[in-house]
Each structure stands twice: as structure tokens, then as C-alpha cells.
Amino acid sequence: MKSTVEQIKDIQNHGYTLDFSNVFNNAFENYKKIALYAGLILLVFSILFGIVGSIVLAAIFGAEKLSNPAFFTIQPIHLSSLEVVYYVAGTVIFSALLSPFSAGFLKMAYCADRDEQFNVSTIFTYYKTSHFFQIFLATATISLFSASISTFLEIQKLSNLGILVSLIISYFTFLTIPLIVFGNLKAIDAIKSSFILISKQPVVLMGLMITIVIALIVGFMAFFIGILFTVPLSYSMTYAIYFAIFKNIKEDPIDSIGQSDLE
């Protein structure tokens, strides 16, 4: 069987096909298996993260500042150079530390697809495996690049352009984590490979991403808490897209299973 790297090289040379309806149907079937459980986990941990985050912010900035609603509307343009560095660094570290938690939902989707048992501990799977460092490094790299550009543009009073750039970066890198946890790629190789895969089918993949955005909007309108039960669809969709891409590639039984770096 060809390695992930070899399959990506084939895609780079020959492309791949992706059927919108099949991927969507597979994602939705997977979502139905994890929606309630994942939604409840998101609800509980959102509350816990909110409490911990408030305590940390209160310890750093003081409870008095934290009680002022204007505190949460501070923009980089209003910060000093040093504070901007702290702002970007904080964003990068927070995203990187939380990314293995998010990757745990992909593991949950994987288990559901194979009718394997999953529980709360499944969410923490990648904090305990060798994938942790690669997930952390990949997320930190993407976050640093995205946050630096968007912050710079916001300081230049081009906040809308900054938002657009961040969305584009997020779109072309959304397959990075599954490439690490399922394809066993290194962080930088996974980022490069995500760009390659998405650039080969940008229209179909964009359509699938739009369905997730619509679901999130519907969830937000459902008394806001509904969004916590629609977010799992994004993980099911990412999982379904990844395996639709690689299951579409014919495997050669005489090819060895291995892993090498992208050139």
C-alpha cells in the first residue's frame, strides 16, 4: 500500500475526484453518531474553559478591568508594540495548546465510523501520543502566520482584509491535523500537503465548507447553545473529506507501507 506521501505526490501529478453528495452524506451519517455526545462535551468544557480563562485574565489584568465590557473590545491598533507581541504570542500559544483537544473530535469521528466505543477520554487522545508535538507545532506555525498578518493589517486599518486573509489560510490548512493524526505526516509536510490537496478540488471543498458555515449559523440562531451541537459537523466533515480523498486512490499491494519527507 502506498504511503501518505506517495499518494499526495500522485495527487500533485494527477489530481483526484471528490463527489459532493457522497462526502456530505458520509459526514452527516458520522455526525449523527457523535452529535449529542460531542455537543455535551463541548458544552461542559466551554464552561470550564470560560471559568479558567476568566481566572487567568483576572490574575493578569485585575478583576476590575475584566468587569469592564470595553476590555474585550480592545483591538491591536490600541496596543503598544510590546503588547501586540504579547497579543500575538498569547493567541498562538492558546491555539496550539487547544489543538490536540480539537483533534480528539476527529478521533471520535474515526471511532464512530468504525462502530468502536468512544468516551470523554477520547478527546484527550492526542495529548498522550507522539502526535502531540506535531499537532502543536503545525497549529503554532499556522496561527503565528495568520495572527501576524491579520494583526499587521488591522494596525494598518485594513481589518476586513485581515479577516479575509485569516479565512483563506484557515481554508487551505484545514486538512493539516488529519494529515498528522491519520497520515502520520510531520507538521510542515502536513501544512504543505493540505495546500496541495485543497488546491486540486477548491470548488467542491469550498461548497462543503459552506454547508458547515450554514449549519453553524443555524445553530447560533437556536438560542446560541445550539451551535455547540452543530460544531461536531465540522469534525465529521473534515474526517469524511480526508478519507474520501485517500479512499479514492487505488492502492498497490506491492507498495511498502512507509513514511518519508516531502521533497
Short mmCIF file of C-alpha atoms in Angstrom, two decimals:
data_model
loop_
_atom_site.label_atom_id
_atom_site.label_comp_id
_atom_site.label_asym_id
_atom_site.label_seq_id
_atom_site.Cartn_x
_atom_site.Cartn_y
_atom_site.Cartn_z
CA MET A 1 0.00 0.00 0.00
CA LYS A 2 1.32 3.44 -0.88
CA SER A 3 2.35 5.73 1.93
CA THR A 4 0.54 9.03 2.52
CA VAL A 5 3.46 10.95 0.99
CA GLU A 6 3.41 8.82 -2.16
CA GLN A 7 -0.35 9.25 -2.51
CA ILE A 8 -0.01 13.01 -2.16
CA LYS A 9 2.65 13.03 -4.87
CA ASP A 10 0.21 11.13 -7.12
CA ILE A 11 -2.44 13.74 -6.36
CA GLN A 12 0.01 16.52 -7.12
CA ASN A 13 0.64 15.00 -10.54
CA HIS A 14 -2.80 13.64 -11.44
CA GLY A 15 -5.36 15.24 -9.10
CA TYR A 16 -8.29 13.38 -7.57
CA THR A 17 -12.08 13.24 -7.77
CA LEU A 18 -14.47 14.15 -4.99
CA ASP A 19 -18.23 13.69 -5.02
CA PHE A 20 -20.04 16.38 -3.04
CA SER A 21 -23.13 14.35 -2.22
CA ASN A 22 -21.22 11.24 -1.13
CA VAL A 23 -18.92 13.20 1.16
CA PHE A 24 -21.81 15.17 2.63
CA ASN A 25 -23.89 12.04 3.23
CA ASN A 26 -20.96 10.24 4.88
CA ALA A 27 -20.24 13.27 7.03
CA PHE A 28 -23.87 13.58 8.11
CA GLU A 29 -24.13 9.88 8.98
CA ASN A 30 -20.98 10.20 11.04
CA TYR A 31 -22.28 13.39 12.66
CA LYS A 32 -25.46 11.65 13.81
CA LYS A 33 -23.32 9.18 15.75
CA ILE A 34 -21.28 11.80 17.60
CA ALA A 35 -23.51 14.90 17.69
CA LEU A 36 -25.10 14.51 21.12
CA TYR A 37 -22.02 13.18 22.90
CA ALA A 38 -19.65 15.69 21.31
CA GLY A 39 -22.10 18.54 21.87
CA LEU A 40 -22.37 17.77 25.58
CA ILE A 41 -18.58 17.58 25.86
CA LEU A 42 -18.26 20.96 24.14
CA LEU A 43 -20.88 22.43 26.47
CA VAL A 44 -19.15 21.20 29.63
CA PHE A 45 -15.64 22.14 28.54
CA SER A 46 -16.75 25.53 27.18
CA ILE A 47 -17.97 26.37 30.67
CA LEU A 48 -14.76 25.04 32.26
CA PHE A 49 -12.51 26.87 29.79
CA GLY A 50 -14.54 30.03 30.34
CA ILE A 51 -14.07 29.85 34.10
CA VAL A 52 -10.33 29.08 33.85
CA GLY A 53 -9.85 31.79 31.23
CA SER A 54 -11.61 34.37 33.39
CA ILE A 55 -9.45 33.47 36.40
CA VAL A 56 -6.25 33.76 34.34
CA LEU A 57 -7.29 37.12 32.84
CA ALA A 58 -8.33 38.42 36.24
CA ALA A 59 -4.96 37.39 37.68
CA ILE A 60 -3.08 39.15 34.87
CA PHE A 61 -5.14 42.28 34.34
CA GLY A 62 -7.16 42.51 37.55
CA ALA A 63 -10.82 41.77 38.20
CA GLU A 64 -11.72 45.45 37.87
CA LYS A 65 -10.56 45.68 34.26
CA LEU A 66 -12.15 42.36 33.46
CA SER A 67 -15.54 43.62 34.65
CA ASN A 68 -15.40 46.43 32.08
CA PRO A 69 -17.09 45.28 28.82
CA ALA A 70 -14.72 47.53 26.85
CA PHE A 71 -11.84 45.24 27.89
CA PHE A 72 -12.99 42.58 25.42
CA THR A 73 -13.25 45.03 22.51
CA ILE A 74 -9.61 46.18 22.67
CA GLN A 75 -8.02 45.92 19.22
CA PRO A 76 -4.32 45.63 18.28
CA ILE A 77 -4.37 49.19 16.92
CA HIS A 78 -4.88 50.41 20.51
CA LEU A 79 -1.93 48.43 21.88
CA SER A 80 1.75 49.25 22.20
CA SER A 81 4.34 47.31 20.18
CA LEU A 82 5.18 45.12 23.17
CA GLU A 83 1.50 44.50 23.90
CA VAL A 84 0.97 43.49 20.26
CA VAL A 85 3.75 40.90 20.63
CA TYR A 86 2.06 39.58 23.78
CA TYR A 87 -1.29 39.55 21.97
CA VAL A 88 0.04 37.51 19.03
CA ALA A 89 2.07 35.19 21.28
CA GLY A 90 -0.94 34.57 23.52
CA THR A 91 -3.13 33.78 20.52
CA VAL A 92 -0.56 31.35 19.10
CA ILE A 93 0.10 29.52 22.38
CA PHE A 94 -3.59 29.22 23.24
CA SER A 95 -4.46 27.85 19.79
CA ALA A 96 -1.56 25.39 19.84
CA LEU A 97 -2.37 24.07 23.31
CA LEU A 98 -6.04 23.62 22.45
CA SER A 99 -5.47 21.96 19.06
CA PRO A 100 -4.94 18.39 20.39
CA PHE A 101 -8.29 18.76 22.16
CA SER A 102 -9.94 19.62 18.84
CA ALA A 103 -8.09 16.75 17.16
CA GLY A 104 -9.72 14.44 19.69
CA PHE A 105 -13.06 15.01 17.96
CA LEU A 106 -11.52 13.65 14.76
CA LYS A 107 -10.58 10.56 16.74
CA MET A 108 -14.17 10.37 17.94
CA ALA A 109 -15.39 10.60 14.33
CA TYR A 110 -12.92 7.84 13.39
CA CYS A 111 -14.23 5.57 16.16
CA ALA A 112 -17.86 6.27 15.23
CA ASP A 113 -17.18 5.42 11.59
CA ARG A 114 -15.84 2.03 12.65
CA ASP A 115 -18.50 1.48 15.32
CA GLU A 116 -15.82 1.48 18.00
CA GLN A 117 -16.54 2.69 21.51
CA PHE A 118 -15.54 6.25 22.43
CA ASN A 119 -15.85 8.30 25.60
CA VAL A 120 -14.68 11.55 27.21
CA SER A 121 -11.07 10.34 27.35
CA THR A 122 -11.11 10.02 23.54
CA ILE A 123 -10.98 13.83 23.34
CA PHE A 124 -7.61 13.81 25.09
CA THR A 125 -6.09 11.05 22.94
CA TYR A 126 -3.56 13.27 21.19
CA TYR A 127 -2.23 14.82 24.37
CA LYS A 128 -0.87 11.37 25.18
CA THR A 129 0.58 10.25 21.84
CA SER A 130 3.59 11.12 19.71
CA HIS A 131 1.29 13.23 17.54
CA PHE A 132 1.08 15.92 20.22
CA PHE A 133 4.26 17.78 19.26
CA GLN A 134 3.43 17.74 15.52
CA ILE A 135 -0.13 18.99 16.15
CA PHE A 136 1.20 21.69 18.47
CA LEU A 137 3.92 22.75 16.01
CA ALA A 138 1.59 22.79 12.99
CA THR A 139 -1.07 24.83 14.79
CA ALA A 140 1.50 27.23 16.24
CA THR A 141 3.01 27.77 12.77
CA ILE A 142 -0.34 28.42 11.12
CA SER A 143 -1.57 30.61 13.98
CA LEU A 144 1.63 32.65 14.07
CA PHE A 145 1.50 33.28 10.32
CA SER A 146 -2.22 34.09 10.33
CA ALA A 147 -2.23 36.20 13.52
CA SER A 148 0.84 38.17 12.46
CA ILE A 149 -0.61 39.08 9.06
CA SER A 150 -4.11 39.87 10.35
CA THR A 151 -2.73 41.94 13.25
CA PHE A 152 -0.45 43.89 10.91
CA LEU A 153 -3.34 44.59 8.53
CA GLU A 154 -5.58 45.60 11.42
CA ILE A 155 -2.97 48.07 12.64
CA GLN A 156 -2.92 49.45 9.07
CA LYS A 157 -6.71 49.88 9.39
CA LEU A 158 -7.33 47.06 6.91
CA SER A 159 -9.20 44.79 9.32
CA ASN A 160 -11.55 43.39 6.66
CA LEU A 161 -8.59 42.33 4.55
CA GLY A 162 -7.03 40.78 7.66
CA ILE A 163 -10.17 38.73 8.27
CA LEU A 164 -10.19 37.60 4.63
CA VAL A 165 -6.53 36.52 4.78
CA SER A 166 -7.16 34.58 8.01
CA LEU A 167 -10.13 32.80 6.42
CA ILE A 168 -8.09 31.88 3.33
CA ILE A 169 -5.27 30.49 5.47
CA SER A 170 -7.74 28.51 7.58
CA TYR A 171 -9.39 27.11 4.46
CA PHE A 172 -6.17 25.91 2.82
CA THR A 173 -4.85 24.36 6.04
CA PHE A 174 -7.95 22.64 7.43
CA LEU A 175 -6.64 19.20 6.41
CA THR A 176 -3.36 19.69 8.30
CA ILE A 177 -4.42 17.97 11.53
CA PRO A 178 -5.98 14.87 9.88
CA LEU A 179 -2.83 14.54 7.76
CA ILE A 180 -0.85 14.39 11.02
CA VAL A 181 -3.09 12.06 13.03
CA PHE A 182 -4.23 9.77 10.20
CA GLY A 183 -1.42 10.21 7.67
CA ASN A 184 1.42 10.40 10.19
CA LEU A 185 2.98 13.39 8.46
CA LYS A 186 5.28 15.87 10.16
CA ALA A 187 3.91 19.34 10.88
CA ILE A 188 5.42 21.26 7.96
CA ASP A 189 4.77 18.42 5.48
CA ALA A 190 1.15 18.30 6.65
CA ILE A 191 0.71 22.05 6.08
CA LYS A 192 2.22 21.84 2.59
CA SER A 193 0.15 18.74 1.77
CA SER A 194 -3.05 20.41 2.92
CA PHE A 195 -2.44 23.23 0.43
CA ILE A 196 -1.81 20.67 -2.33
CA LEU A 197 -4.97 18.64 -1.60
CA ILE A 198 -7.28 21.63 -1.33
CA SER A 199 -5.88 23.38 -4.40
CA LYS A 200 -6.80 20.32 -6.51
CA GLN A 201 -10.53 20.50 -5.64
CA PRO A 202 -11.15 24.05 -4.33
CA VAL A 203 -14.73 24.41 -5.59
CA VAL A 204 -16.14 21.16 -4.18
CA LEU A 205 -14.32 21.63 -0.89
CA MET A 206 -15.50 25.22 -0.62
CA GLY A 207 -19.06 24.02 -1.14
CA LEU A 208 -18.66 21.51 1.69
CA MET A 209 -17.21 24.21 3.96
CA ILE A 210 -20.14 26.49 3.18
CA THR A 211 -22.56 23.80 4.39
CA ILE A 212 -20.71 23.80 7.72
CA VAL A 213 -20.96 27.60 7.98
CA ILE A 214 -24.70 27.41 7.28
CA ALA A 215 -25.08 24.73 9.98
CA LEU A 216 -23.17 26.89 12.46
CA ILE A 217 -25.37 29.89 11.68
CA VAL A 218 -28.49 27.78 12.23
CA GLY A 219 -27.01 26.51 15.49
CA PHE A 220 -26.24 30.05 16.61
CA MET A 221 -29.82 31.09 15.92
CA ALA A 222 -31.09 28.16 18.02
CA PHE A 223 -30.63 30.00 21.33
CA PHE A 224 -26.84 30.09 20.74
CA ILE A 225 -26.31 26.83 22.67
CA GLY A 226 -27.38 25.01 19.51
CA ILE A 227 -24.05 25.93 17.93
CA LEU A 228 -22.32 23.53 20.33
CA PHE A 229 -24.31 20.68 18.80
CA THR A 230 -23.62 21.77 15.21
CA VAL A 231 -19.84 22.28 15.66
CA PRO A 232 -19.28 18.48 15.62
CA LEU A 233 -20.47 18.50 12.00
CA SER A 234 -17.25 20.34 11.10
CA TYR A 235 -15.19 17.47 12.54
CA SER A 236 -17.31 14.82 10.81
CA MET A 237 -16.99 16.76 7.55
CA THR A 238 -13.21 17.11 7.88
CA TYR A 239 -12.95 13.40 8.65
CA ALA A 240 -15.20 12.45 5.71
CA ILE A 241 -13.26 14.69 3.31
CA TYR A 242 -9.91 13.25 4.35
CA PHE A 243 -10.94 9.63 3.91
CA ALA A 244 -12.88 10.37 0.71
CA ILE A 245 -9.67 11.75 -0.80
CA PHE A 246 -7.47 8.84 0.20
CA LYS A 247 -10.02 6.08 -0.37
CA ASN A 248 -10.37 7.35 -3.93
CA ILE A 249 -6.73 6.49 -4.59
CA LYS A 250 -6.10 2.94 -5.74
CA GLU A 251 -3.69 1.10 -3.52
CA ASP A 252 -0.93 -1.06 -4.92
CA PRO A 253 -0.47 -4.12 -2.66
CA ILE A 254 3.20 -4.44 -3.60
CA ASP A 255 3.95 -0.90 -2.43
CA SER A 256 5.51 -0.86 1.02
CA ILE A 257 3.95 0.93 3.91
CA GLY A 258 6.34 3.67 4.94
CA GLN A 259 6.79 7.29 5.57
CA SER A 260 9.25 9.79 4.13
CA ASP A 261 9.59 13.54 3.96
CA LEU A 262 8.14 15.55 1.11
CA GLU A 263 10.75 16.95 -1.19
#
